[in-house]
mmCIF file of C-alpha atoms and ligand atoms in Angstrom:
data_model
loop_
_atom_site.group_PDB
_atom_site.id
_atom_site.type_symbol
_atom_site.label_atom_id
_atom_site.label_comp_id
_atom_site.label_asym_id
_atom_site.label_seq_id
_atom_site.Cartn_x
_atom_site.Cartn_y
_atom_site.Cartn_z
ATOM 1 C CA MET A 1 -61.506 25.010 21.811
ATOM 2 C CA THR A 2 -58.154 27.352 23.481
ATOM 3 C CA ALA A 3 -59.094 30.333 25.293
ATOM 4 C CA PRO A 4 -56.721 33.491 25.255
ATOM 5 C CA ASN A 5 -54.074 32.958 27.389
ATOM 6 C CA SER A 6 -54.982 35.468 30.380
ATOM 7 C CA THR A 7 -51.650 36.423 30.757
ATOM 8 C CA THR A 8 -50.147 38.038 28.173
ATOM 9 C CA PRO A 9 -51.812 41.131 26.701
ATOM 10 C CA MET A 10 -52.589 40.861 22.728
ATOM 11 C CA THR A 11 -51.846 43.424 20.261
ATOM 12 C CA THR A 12 -55.433 44.346 18.284
ATOM 13 C CA SER A 13 -54.680 42.457 15.642
ATOM 14 C CA GLU A 14 -53.455 39.469 18.130
ATOM 15 C CA ALA A 15 -57.043 39.170 19.167
ATOM 16 C CA GLY A 16 -59.215 38.330 15.846
ATOM 17 C CA LEU A 17 -58.849 41.274 13.907
ATOM 18 C CA GLU A 18 -57.110 40.692 11.096
ATOM 19 C CA PRO A 19 -57.398 36.303 9.087
ATOM 20 C CA PRO A 20 -54.164 34.020 10.273
ATOM 21 C CA ARG A 21 -51.482 34.033 8.143
ATOM 22 C CA VAL A 22 -51.436 30.863 5.449
ATOM 23 C CA ARG A 23 -48.886 28.838 5.359
ATOM 24 C CA ALA A 24 -45.628 30.229 3.369
ATOM 25 C CA GLY A 25 -46.686 29.942 -0.523
ATOM 26 C CA LEU A 26 -50.351 29.033 -0.319
ATOM 27 C CA ASP A 27 -50.966 32.722 -1.468
ATOM 28 C CA THR A 28 -49.655 32.130 -4.918
ATOM 29 C CA ILE A 29 -51.362 28.788 -5.516
ATOM 30 C CA ARG A 30 -54.362 29.958 -7.504
ATOM 31 C CA ALA A 31 -57.152 27.544 -6.705
ATOM 32 C CA TYR A 32 -58.921 24.768 -9.246
ATOM 33 C CA SER A 33 -61.623 26.939 -10.771
ATOM 34 C CA ALA A 34 -64.092 26.898 -13.620
ATOM 35 C CA ASP A 35 -67.510 27.206 -15.622
ATOM 36 C CA ARG A 36 -69.965 25.733 -14.012
ATOM 37 C CA THR A 37 -72.067 28.050 -15.053
ATOM 38 C CA PRO A 38 -75.395 25.607 -15.784
ATOM 39 C CA ALA A 39 -75.890 25.001 -20.062
ATOM 40 C CA THR A 40 -78.037 23.014 -21.519
ATOM 41 C CA ILE A 41 -75.388 21.620 -23.225
ATOM 42 C CA ASP A 42 -72.781 20.694 -21.428
ATOM 43 C CA LEU A 43 -69.625 19.506 -22.786
ATOM 44 C CA SER A 44 -67.043 20.891 -21.147
ATOM 45 C CA ASP A 45 -65.591 17.967 -18.295
ATOM 46 C CA ASN A 46 -66.150 14.695 -20.052
ATOM 47 C CA THR A 47 -68.536 12.769 -17.808
ATOM 48 C CA ASN A 48 -70.566 10.235 -18.853
ATOM 49 C CA LEU A 49 -73.032 12.272 -20.977
ATOM 50 C CA TRP A 50 -75.310 8.986 -21.262
ATOM 51 C CA GLY A 51 -76.134 8.878 -17.905
ATOM 52 C CA LEU A 52 -75.232 5.759 -15.125
ATOM 53 C CA PRO A 53 -74.877 1.976 -15.078
ATOM 54 C CA PRO A 54 -78.611 1.794 -13.923
ATOM 55 C CA ALA A 55 -77.093 -1.801 -11.421
ATOM 56 C CA ALA A 56 -75.857 1.726 -9.991
ATOM 57 C CA ALA A 57 -78.920 3.683 -10.096
ATOM 58 C CA ARG A 58 -80.454 0.712 -8.631
ATOM 59 C CA ALA A 59 -77.702 -0.204 -5.504
ATOM 60 C CA ILE A 60 -78.237 3.894 -4.703
ATOM 61 C CA ALA A 61 -82.001 3.613 -4.394
ATOM 62 C CA ALA A 62 -81.646 0.826 -1.887
ATOM 63 C CA VAL A 63 -78.929 2.836 0.752
ATOM 64 C CA ASP A 64 -80.229 2.098 4.114
ATOM 65 C CA HIS A 65 -80.502 4.371 6.845
ATOM 66 C CA ASP A 66 -77.727 2.316 8.547
ATOM 67 C CA SER A 67 -75.217 3.716 5.641
ATOM 68 C CA ILE A 68 -75.554 7.123 6.564
ATOM 69 C CA THR A 69 -75.917 7.040 9.926
ATOM 70 C CA ARG A 70 -72.568 5.146 10.266
ATOM 71 C CA TYR A 71 -69.352 5.599 9.823
ATOM 72 C CA PRO A 72 -68.518 3.618 6.649
ATOM 73 C CA PRO A 73 -65.922 1.178 5.930
ATOM 74 C CA LEU A 74 -62.407 2.732 6.570
ATOM 75 C CA TYR A 75 -60.461 1.645 3.522
ATOM 76 C CA THR A 76 -63.699 0.207 1.180
ATOM 77 C CA ALA A 77 -62.927 -3.177 1.464
ATOM 78 C CA GLU A 78 -64.671 -4.501 -0.454
ATOM 79 C CA LEU A 79 -64.855 -1.616 -3.716
ATOM 80 C CA LYS A 80 -61.182 -2.841 -2.832
ATOM 81 C CA GLN A 81 -61.976 -6.394 -4.357
ATOM 82 C CA ALA A 82 -65.129 -5.477 -6.725
ATOM 83 C CA ILE A 83 -61.816 -3.255 -8.336
ATOM 84 C CA ALA A 84 -59.446 -5.881 -8.113
ATOM 85 C CA SER A 85 -61.797 -7.974 -10.088
ATOM 86 C CA TYR A 86 -62.534 -5.651 -13.037
ATOM 87 C CA VAL A 87 -59.378 -4.688 -13.716
ATOM 88 C CA GLY A 88 -58.220 -8.038 -13.671
ATOM 89 C CA HIS A 89 -54.331 -9.085 -14.507
ATOM 90 C CA GLY A 90 -53.661 -10.421 -11.807
ATOM 91 C CA VAL A 91 -53.895 -7.952 -10.046
ATOM 92 C CA THR A 92 -55.146 -8.202 -6.179
ATOM 93 C CA PRO A 93 -56.810 -5.691 -2.708
ATOM 94 C CA ASP A 94 -54.431 -5.676 -1.181
ATOM 95 C CA MET A 95 -51.910 -3.166 -4.154
ATOM 96 C CA VAL A 96 -55.508 -0.997 -4.370
ATOM 97 C CA VAL A 97 -56.235 2.082 -2.930
ATOM 98 C CA THR A 98 -59.340 4.137 -3.263
ATOM 99 C CA GLY A 99 -59.945 7.871 -2.391
ATOM 100 C CA CYS A 100 -62.875 10.748 -2.749
ATOM 101 C CA GLY A 101 -61.815 11.311 -6.523
ATOM 102 C CA SER A 102 -58.988 9.962 -8.229
ATOM 103 C CA ASP A 103 -57.902 13.691 -7.513
ATOM 104 C CA ASP A 104 -57.908 13.218 -3.404
ATOM 105 C CA VAL A 105 -55.511 9.069 -4.640
ATOM 106 C CA LEU A 106 -53.317 11.528 -6.917
ATOM 107 C CA ASP A 107 -53.062 14.222 -4.002
ATOM 108 C CA SER A 108 -52.384 11.436 -1.671
ATOM 109 C CA ALA A 109 -49.635 9.770 -3.276
ATOM 110 C CA ILE A 110 -47.764 12.968 -3.891
ATOM 111 C CA ARG A 111 -47.331 13.617 -0.030
ATOM 112 C CA ALA A 112 -46.811 9.790 0.881
ATOM 113 C CA PHE A 113 -43.281 9.935 -1.894
ATOM 114 C CA GLY A 114 -42.965 13.522 -2.237
ATOM 115 C CA GLU A 115 -40.458 14.962 -0.369
ATOM 116 C CA PRO A 116 -40.879 19.067 0.724
ATOM 117 C CA GLY A 117 -39.025 20.671 -1.560
ATOM 118 C CA SER A 118 -38.213 17.832 -3.772
ATOM 119 C CA ARG A 119 -39.556 17.718 -8.111
ATOM 120 C CA LEU A 120 -42.710 16.714 -10.046
ATOM 121 C CA ALA A 121 -41.933 16.719 -13.750
ATOM 122 C CA HIS A 122 -45.261 16.615 -16.010
ATOM 123 C CA PRO A 123 -46.465 16.414 -19.220
ATOM 124 C CA GLU A 124 -47.142 20.354 -20.692
ATOM 125 C CA PRO A 125 -50.039 20.395 -21.376
ATOM 126 C CA SER A 126 -51.691 17.877 -19.311
ATOM 127 C CA PHE A 127 -53.471 17.665 -16.026
ATOM 128 C CA ALA A 128 -53.953 21.145 -14.495
ATOM 129 C CA MET A 129 -54.967 19.646 -10.783
ATOM 130 C CA ILE A 130 -51.191 18.240 -11.076
ATOM 131 C CA PRO A 131 -48.916 21.266 -10.737
ATOM 132 C CA ILE A 132 -51.622 22.810 -8.002
ATOM 133 C CA PHE A 133 -51.129 19.731 -5.751
ATOM 134 C CA ALA A 134 -47.593 19.615 -6.604
ATOM 135 C CA ARG A 135 -47.130 22.611 -4.769
ATOM 136 C CA LEU A 136 -49.831 22.363 -2.005
ATOM 137 C CA ASN A 137 -47.703 19.694 -1.056
ATOM 138 C CA SER A 138 -44.989 21.924 -1.568
ATOM 139 C CA LEU A 139 -42.783 20.419 -4.740
ATOM 140 C CA GLU A 140 -41.988 22.108 -7.758
ATOM 141 C CA PRO A 141 -44.072 21.794 -10.952
ATOM 142 C CA ILE A 142 -41.355 20.934 -13.329
ATOM 143 C CA PRO A 143 -43.515 21.455 -17.316
ATOM 144 C CA ILE A 144 -42.301 18.353 -19.639
ATOM 145 C CA PRO A 145 -43.326 19.594 -23.580
ATOM 146 C CA LEU A 146 -44.850 16.829 -25.142
ATOM 147 C CA THR A 147 -43.223 15.181 -27.891
ATOM 148 C CA PRO A 148 -44.212 16.856 -31.614
ATOM 149 C CA GLU A 149 -46.568 14.290 -32.120
ATOM 150 C CA PHE A 150 -47.815 15.129 -28.010
ATOM 151 C CA ASP A 151 -46.399 11.536 -27.223
ATOM 152 C CA ALA A 152 -44.592 11.560 -23.581
ATOM 153 C CA ASP A 153 -40.754 13.051 -23.920
ATOM 154 C CA ALA A 154 -39.551 10.222 -22.475
ATOM 155 C CA ARG A 155 -36.230 11.197 -22.917
ATOM 156 C CA ALA A 156 -36.496 14.562 -20.813
ATOM 157 C CA PHE A 157 -39.043 12.527 -18.332
ATOM 158 C CA VAL A 158 -35.471 10.900 -17.817
ATOM 159 C CA GLU A 159 -32.334 13.553 -17.823
ATOM 160 C CA CYS A 160 -35.589 15.263 -15.683
ATOM 161 C CA SER A 161 -34.666 12.845 -13.096
ATOM 162 C CA ALA A 162 -37.248 13.770 -10.591
ATOM 163 C CA ARG A 163 -39.330 11.846 -7.475
ATOM 164 C CA ILE A 164 -42.229 11.738 -8.888
ATOM 165 C CA THR A 165 -43.443 11.582 -12.593
ATOM 166 C CA TYR A 166 -46.724 11.731 -13.901
ATOM 167 C CA LEU A 167 -47.809 10.912 -17.227
ATOM 168 C CA CYS A 168 -51.401 10.716 -18.674
ATOM 169 C CA SER A 169 -53.136 9.015 -21.332
ATOM 170 C CA PRO A 170 -54.784 9.321 -22.751
ATOM 171 C CA ASN A 171 -53.976 12.482 -21.678
ATOM 172 C CA ASN A 172 -56.300 15.639 -21.024
ATOM 173 C CA PRO A 173 -56.895 18.120 -23.165
ATOM 174 C CA THR A 174 -54.695 16.408 -25.739
ATOM 175 C CA GLY A 175 -57.098 13.801 -25.779
ATOM 176 C CA THR A 176 -53.801 11.666 -27.759
ATOM 177 C CA ALA A 177 -52.222 8.963 -25.899
ATOM 178 C CA PHE A 178 -49.091 8.534 -24.715
ATOM 179 C CA SER A 179 -46.768 5.668 -26.923
ATOM 180 C CA ARG A 180 -46.032 2.771 -24.868
ATOM 181 C CA THR A 181 -42.894 2.550 -25.791
ATOM 182 C CA ALA A 182 -42.490 6.403 -23.409
ATOM 183 C CA ILE A 183 -44.202 4.677 -21.126
ATOM 184 C CA GLU A 184 -41.921 2.401 -20.846
ATOM 185 C CA ALA A 185 -38.576 4.499 -21.235
ATOM 186 C CA VAL A 186 -40.375 7.008 -18.432
ATOM 187 C CA VAL A 187 -41.042 4.017 -16.014
ATOM 188 C CA ALA A 188 -37.366 2.097 -16.984
ATOM 189 C CA GLY A 189 -35.480 5.564 -17.034
ATOM 190 C CA THR A 190 -37.155 7.692 -13.817
ATOM 191 C CA PRO A 191 -35.406 7.160 -10.096
ATOM 192 C CA GLY A 192 -38.879 8.313 -8.668
ATOM 193 C CA LEU A 193 -42.992 7.284 -7.632
ATOM 194 C CA VAL A 194 -44.183 7.129 -11.278
ATOM 195 C CA ILE A 195 -48.087 8.023 -11.831
ATOM 196 C CA ALA A 196 -49.468 6.914 -14.775
ATOM 197 C CA ASP A 197 -52.960 8.742 -14.594
ATOM 198 C CA GLU A 198 -55.141 5.944 -16.571
ATOM 199 C CA ALA A 199 -58.978 7.870 -16.179
ATOM 200 C CA TYR A 200 -59.684 7.573 -19.893
ATOM 201 C CA ALA A 201 -58.729 3.776 -20.060
ATOM 202 C CA GLU A 202 -62.409 2.716 -20.678
ATOM 203 C CA PHE A 203 -62.186 4.579 -23.999
ATOM 204 C CA ALA A 204 -58.373 3.841 -25.318
ATOM 205 C CA GLY A 205 -58.615 0.374 -24.706
ATOM 206 C CA THR A 206 -54.646 0.059 -23.788
ATOM 207 C CA THR A 207 -53.375 0.001 -19.934
ATOM 208 C CA VAL A 208 -50.033 0.008 -18.295
ATOM 209 C CA LEU A 209 -51.297 -2.403 -15.645
ATOM 210 C CA ASP A 210 -49.026 -4.295 -17.202
ATOM 211 C CA LEU A 211 -45.798 -3.382 -16.297
ATOM 212 C CA LEU A 212 -47.037 -4.372 -13.012
ATOM 213 C CA PRO A 213 -44.792 -7.061 -11.740
ATOM 214 C CA SER A 214 -41.649 -5.589 -12.951
ATOM 215 C CA SER A 215 -42.346 -2.385 -12.251
ATOM 216 C CA PRO A 216 -42.865 -1.847 -8.003
ATOM 217 C CA ARG A 217 -42.413 1.896 -9.020
ATOM 218 C CA LEU A 218 -45.142 2.606 -10.629
ATOM 219 C CA LEU A 219 -48.959 3.527 -9.326
ATOM 220 C CA VAL A 220 -51.906 3.734 -11.871
ATOM 221 C CA THR A 221 -54.872 5.560 -11.365
ATOM 222 C CA ARG A 222 -58.359 5.050 -12.577
ATOM 223 C CA THR A 223 -61.792 6.497 -11.721
ATOM 224 C CA LEU A 224 -65.779 6.276 -11.994
ATOM 225 C CA SER A 225 -65.763 9.932 -12.346
ATOM 226 C CA LYS A 226 -65.963 9.445 -16.120
ATOM 227 C CA ALA A 227 -66.661 5.434 -18.513
ATOM 228 C CA PHE A 228 -68.805 4.737 -15.226
ATOM 229 C CA GLY A 229 -70.556 7.972 -14.724
ATOM 230 C CA LEU A 230 -69.933 8.813 -11.105
ATOM 231 C CA ALA A 231 -68.297 11.771 -11.233
ATOM 232 C CA GLY A 232 -70.873 13.042 -8.433
ATOM 233 C CA LEU A 233 -70.342 10.869 -5.957
ATOM 234 C CA ARG A 234 -66.558 11.162 -6.189
ATOM 235 C CA ILE A 235 -64.864 7.765 -6.333
ATOM 236 C CA GLY A 236 -61.260 7.110 -7.623
ATOM 237 C CA TYR A 237 -58.528 4.154 -7.578
ATOM 238 C CA ALA A 238 -54.870 3.542 -7.438
ATOM 239 C CA ILE A 239 -53.481 0.127 -8.629
ATOM 240 C CA GLY A 240 -49.464 -0.724 -7.623
ATOM 241 C CA HIS A 241 -47.941 -2.720 -4.858
ATOM 242 C CA PRO A 242 -48.922 -3.316 -2.213
ATOM 243 C CA ASP A 243 -45.968 -0.751 -0.394
ATOM 244 C CA VAL A 244 -46.643 1.494 -2.783
ATOM 245 C CA VAL A 245 -50.386 1.529 -1.753
ATOM 246 C CA ALA A 246 -50.091 1.019 1.862
ATOM 247 C CA ALA A 247 -47.787 4.259 1.771
ATOM 248 C CA VAL A 248 -50.882 6.296 -0.496
ATOM 249 C CA GLU A 249 -53.137 4.957 1.784
ATOM 250 C CA LYS A 250 -51.632 6.159 5.523
ATOM 251 C CA SER A 251 -51.304 9.774 3.314
ATOM 252 C CA ARG A 252 -55.328 9.200 2.358
ATOM 253 C CA GLY A 253 -56.232 8.057 5.877
ATOM 254 C CA PRO A 254 -60.169 6.674 6.850
ATOM 255 C CA TYR A 255 -63.288 7.132 5.572
ATOM 256 C CA LYS A 256 -62.762 9.210 2.440
ATOM 257 C CA VAL A 257 -65.044 7.423 0.346
ATOM 258 C CA SER A 258 -68.464 7.763 1.204
ATOM 259 C CA ALA A 259 -71.360 4.335 1.951
ATOM 260 C CA VAL A 260 -72.997 5.470 -0.821
ATOM 261 C CA ALA A 261 -70.901 5.620 -3.367
ATOM 262 C CA GLU A 262 -68.854 2.761 -1.888
ATOM 263 C CA ARG A 263 -72.175 0.616 -1.951
ATOM 264 C CA ALA A 264 -73.048 2.454 -5.727
ATOM 265 C CA ALA A 265 -68.986 1.916 -6.887
ATOM 266 C CA VAL A 266 -70.047 -2.362 -6.546
ATOM 267 C CA ALA A 267 -72.316 -2.313 -8.297
ATOM 268 C CA ALA A 268 -70.969 -0.082 -11.075
ATOM 269 C CA LEU A 269 -67.968 -2.384 -11.362
ATOM 270 C CA THR A 270 -69.378 -6.129 -11.123
ATOM 271 C CA ASP A 271 -73.390 -5.922 -12.742
ATOM 272 C CA GLY A 272 -72.615 -2.248 -14.085
ATOM 273 C CA VAL A 273 -69.818 -2.789 -16.582
ATOM 274 C CA GLU A 274 -71.562 -5.212 -19.532
ATOM 275 C CA TRP A 275 -73.014 -1.157 -19.611
ATOM 276 C CA MET A 276 -70.284 0.777 -19.148
ATOM 277 C CA ARG A 277 -68.349 -1.148 -22.168
ATOM 278 C CA GLN A 278 -71.961 0.170 -24.206
ATOM 279 C CA HIS A 279 -71.870 2.975 -23.388
ATOM 280 C CA ALA A 280 -67.600 3.535 -23.882
ATOM 281 C CA ALA A 281 -67.596 2.173 -27.850
ATOM 282 C CA ALA A 282 -70.952 4.443 -28.027
ATOM 283 C CA ALA A 283 -68.377 7.717 -26.965
ATOM 284 C CA VAL A 284 -65.879 5.967 -29.530
ATOM 285 C CA ASP A 285 -68.380 5.805 -31.985
ATOM 286 C CA ALA A 286 -69.149 9.756 -31.503
ATOM 287 C CA ARG A 287 -65.680 10.958 -31.360
ATOM 288 C CA GLU A 288 -65.229 9.559 -35.035
ATOM 289 C CA ARG A 289 -68.048 11.483 -35.815
ATOM 290 C CA LEU A 290 -67.561 14.540 -34.383
ATOM 291 C CA ALA A 291 -64.036 14.497 -35.560
ATOM 292 C CA THR A 292 -65.117 14.273 -39.248
ATOM 293 C CA ALA A 293 -67.939 17.144 -39.409
ATOM 294 C CA LEU A 294 -65.291 19.213 -37.261
ATOM 295 C CA ARG A 295 -63.477 18.736 -40.820
ATOM 296 C CA THR A 296 -66.091 19.664 -42.446
ATOM 297 C CA ILE A 297 -66.081 23.328 -41.156
ATOM 298 C CA GLY A 298 -62.340 23.482 -41.165
ATOM 299 C CA VAL A 299 -61.317 22.280 -37.279
ATOM 300 C CA ASP A 300 -58.934 19.917 -37.657
ATOM 301 C CA PRO A 301 -59.297 18.292 -33.726
ATOM 302 C CA LEU A 302 -55.880 15.830 -32.621
ATOM 303 C CA PRO A 303 -55.816 12.277 -32.612
ATOM 304 C CA SER A 304 -58.240 11.116 -29.338
ATOM 305 C CA ALA A 305 -57.594 8.367 -27.900
ATOM 306 C CA ALA A 306 -60.710 9.732 -24.953
ATOM 307 C CA ASN A 307 -63.819 10.527 -24.673
ATOM 308 C CA PHE A 308 -63.355 14.097 -25.862
ATOM 309 C CA VAL A 309 -61.547 15.906 -28.431
ATOM 310 C CA MET A 310 -59.179 18.990 -28.823
ATOM 311 C CA ALA A 311 -59.383 21.392 -31.707
ATOM 312 C CA PRO A 312 -56.857 23.821 -31.874
ATOM 313 C CA VAL A 313 -59.245 27.533 -32.985
ATOM 314 C CA ALA A 314 -57.706 31.135 -33.283
ATOM 315 C CA ASP A 315 -59.177 32.140 -30.413
ATOM 316 C CA SER A 316 -61.184 29.933 -28.436
ATOM 317 C CA CYS A 317 -62.350 32.582 -25.630
ATOM 318 C CA ALA A 318 -64.615 33.850 -28.974
ATOM 319 C CA VAL A 319 -65.868 30.422 -29.391
ATOM 320 C CA HIS A 320 -66.134 29.470 -25.391
ATOM 321 C CA THR A 321 -68.440 33.455 -25.408
ATOM 322 C CA ALA A 322 -70.628 32.901 -29.248
ATOM 323 C CA LEU A 323 -71.608 28.959 -27.596
ATOM 324 C CA ARG A 324 -72.278 29.722 -24.216
ATOM 325 C CA ALA A 325 -75.321 31.985 -25.231
ATOM 326 C CA ARG A 326 -76.645 29.291 -27.237
ATOM 327 C CA GLY A 327 -77.057 27.454 -24.253
ATOM 328 C CA ILE A 328 -73.785 25.089 -24.611
ATOM 329 C CA ALA A 329 -70.425 24.861 -22.939
ATOM 330 C CA ILE A 330 -67.002 23.927 -23.907
ATOM 331 C CA ARG A 331 -63.128 24.132 -22.180
ATOM 332 C CA PRO A 332 -61.709 26.711 -23.427
ATOM 333 C CA PHE A 333 -57.908 26.899 -23.189
ATOM 334 C CA THR A 334 -55.648 30.235 -24.255
ATOM 335 C CA ALA A 335 -52.303 29.811 -25.233
ATOM 336 C CA LEU A 336 -51.470 26.097 -24.896
ATOM 337 C CA GLN A 337 -47.621 24.786 -24.545
ATOM 338 C CA GLY A 338 -47.269 23.797 -29.030
ATOM 339 C CA ILE A 339 -50.949 24.156 -29.412
ATOM 340 C CA GLY A 340 -52.205 27.355 -29.248
ATOM 341 C CA ASP A 341 -55.754 28.087 -28.398
ATOM 342 C CA ALA A 342 -58.070 24.853 -28.849
ATOM 343 C CA LEU A 343 -61.167 24.055 -27.357
ATOM 344 C CA ARG A 344 -62.256 20.580 -25.417
ATOM 345 C CA ILE A 345 -65.312 19.109 -26.378
ATOM 346 C CA SER A 346 -66.598 16.094 -25.052
ATOM 347 C CA VAL A 347 -68.765 13.528 -26.507
ATOM 348 C CA GLY A 348 -71.992 12.451 -25.986
ATOM 349 C CA PRO A 349 -75.140 11.707 -27.665
ATOM 350 C CA TRP A 350 -74.969 12.881 -31.841
ATOM 351 C CA HIS A 351 -77.717 14.902 -31.200
ATOM 352 C CA LEU A 352 -76.049 17.096 -28.986
ATOM 353 C CA LEU A 353 -73.104 16.997 -30.737
ATOM 354 C CA GLU A 354 -74.764 17.837 -34.284
ATOM 355 C CA GLU A 355 -76.411 21.701 -32.558
ATOM 356 C CA THR A 356 -72.907 22.193 -31.352
ATOM 357 C CA VAL A 357 -71.393 21.807 -34.711
ATOM 358 C CA ALA A 358 -74.164 23.443 -35.943
ATOM 359 C CA ALA A 359 -73.477 26.462 -33.766
ATOM 360 C CA LEU A 360 -69.494 26.143 -33.669
ATOM 361 C CA ALA A 361 -69.562 26.658 -37.515
ATOM 362 C CA GLU A 362 -71.564 29.814 -36.929
ATOM 363 C CA ALA A 363 -69.175 30.819 -34.206
ATOM 364 C CA PRO A 364 -65.880 33.685 -34.258
ATOM 365 C CA GLY A 365 -62.515 33.009 -33.398
ATOM 366 C CA LEU A 366 -62.473 29.643 -35.632
HETATM 367 C C1 PLP B 401 -61.126 13.397 -14.398
HETATM 368 C C2 PLP B 401 -59.787 12.973 -14.538
HETATM 369 C C3 PLP B 401 -59.479 12.558 -12.908
HETATM 370 C C4 PLP B 401 -59.879 12.585 -11.758
HETATM 371 O O1 PLP B 401 -61.351 12.390 -11.544
HETATM 372 P P1 PLP B 401 -61.895 12.389 -10.024
HETATM 373 O O2 PLP B 401 -63.630 12.696 -10.925
HETATM 374 O O3 PLP B 401 -61.725 13.206 -9.245
HETATM 375 O O4 PLP B 401 -61.615 10.805 -9.616
HETATM 376 C C5 PLP B 401 -58.580 12.498 -13.250
HETATM 377 N N1 PLP B 401 -57.280 12.606 -14.093
HETATM 378 C C6 PLP B 401 -57.541 12.800 -15.056
HETATM 379 C C7 PLP B 401 -56.216 13.521 -16.174
HETATM 380 C C8 PLP B 401 -58.676 13.597 -15.663
HETATM 381 O O5 PLP B 401 -59.097 13.925 -16.204
#
């Protein structure tokens, strides 16, 4: 710590009675917040309600003390290898960057490629963290409304010509998958970095990873927080051209994935893949069953390719409050562009969804 310079007299406020002033603009950014009060049935965060791959649980139990007392690998070489093998498509470890959740990877990518003052275009509605990361890195977020079919509006993205374009398919919170044509048109027609967030790819069964060889400006982000059931360990990754990935990694910095997380992630991506596939399939079944049940109570969800559905309702806050009173958590959204009020409901084992639909049927605000 630097001692105050004793030769310059200080005024009272300089002497430390007031906190220091934050960077210009930071006070206008709202910190991300979500209602995390415990619920008996928590369908609010799209995590894996069936649990985690047993292979990952075993790896965590087997962690030795050296993995705790020593620093982890700088840039997770072993995990990159496991990711490359898991995703296929000719991906090599030098095309992979990991991070403390894909949030960390997205933030690092925006910092690496977003010139301060430049624009970041994103679909609206989409992942709530993106405009926050844009502002934190001094970029201007430009919301581009979804088409009436809930697809990315490729023409509007191309016209916007942003330094960074963010796409998310399946899109959170709508659950809708963007069309291949729209994504291809954005990748081909925009001048800067294009991020394709594939946090829910395992449920959709589609990917744009095959565009990478022809699109050095494309960066695909993924996570182990959703299908792989490891949200608490915070592991995400991105795949792109080796030069793009190197820039993101530099901006990210070393030691962002803990040793415990790396061990669990490697186990999940090797011996845990079969478990993940079975449970992703179970999530898709449960999702379709939930959509049908919702329709029988007069709620019509958007078509989803993820492990959650978005259901437009008249008053999402009223529904949320009524469900909370019964120990059930869903994520309410108000006045979404082109949609209005809506609920985002994660899927899980059927008995949880059944109880939720029963509570919904009696809730005000549908
Ligand atoms: C959940 C989610 C993520 C982030 O997950 P991490 O836990 O930070 O890996 C990223 N993008 C979307 C669209 C998500 O829904």
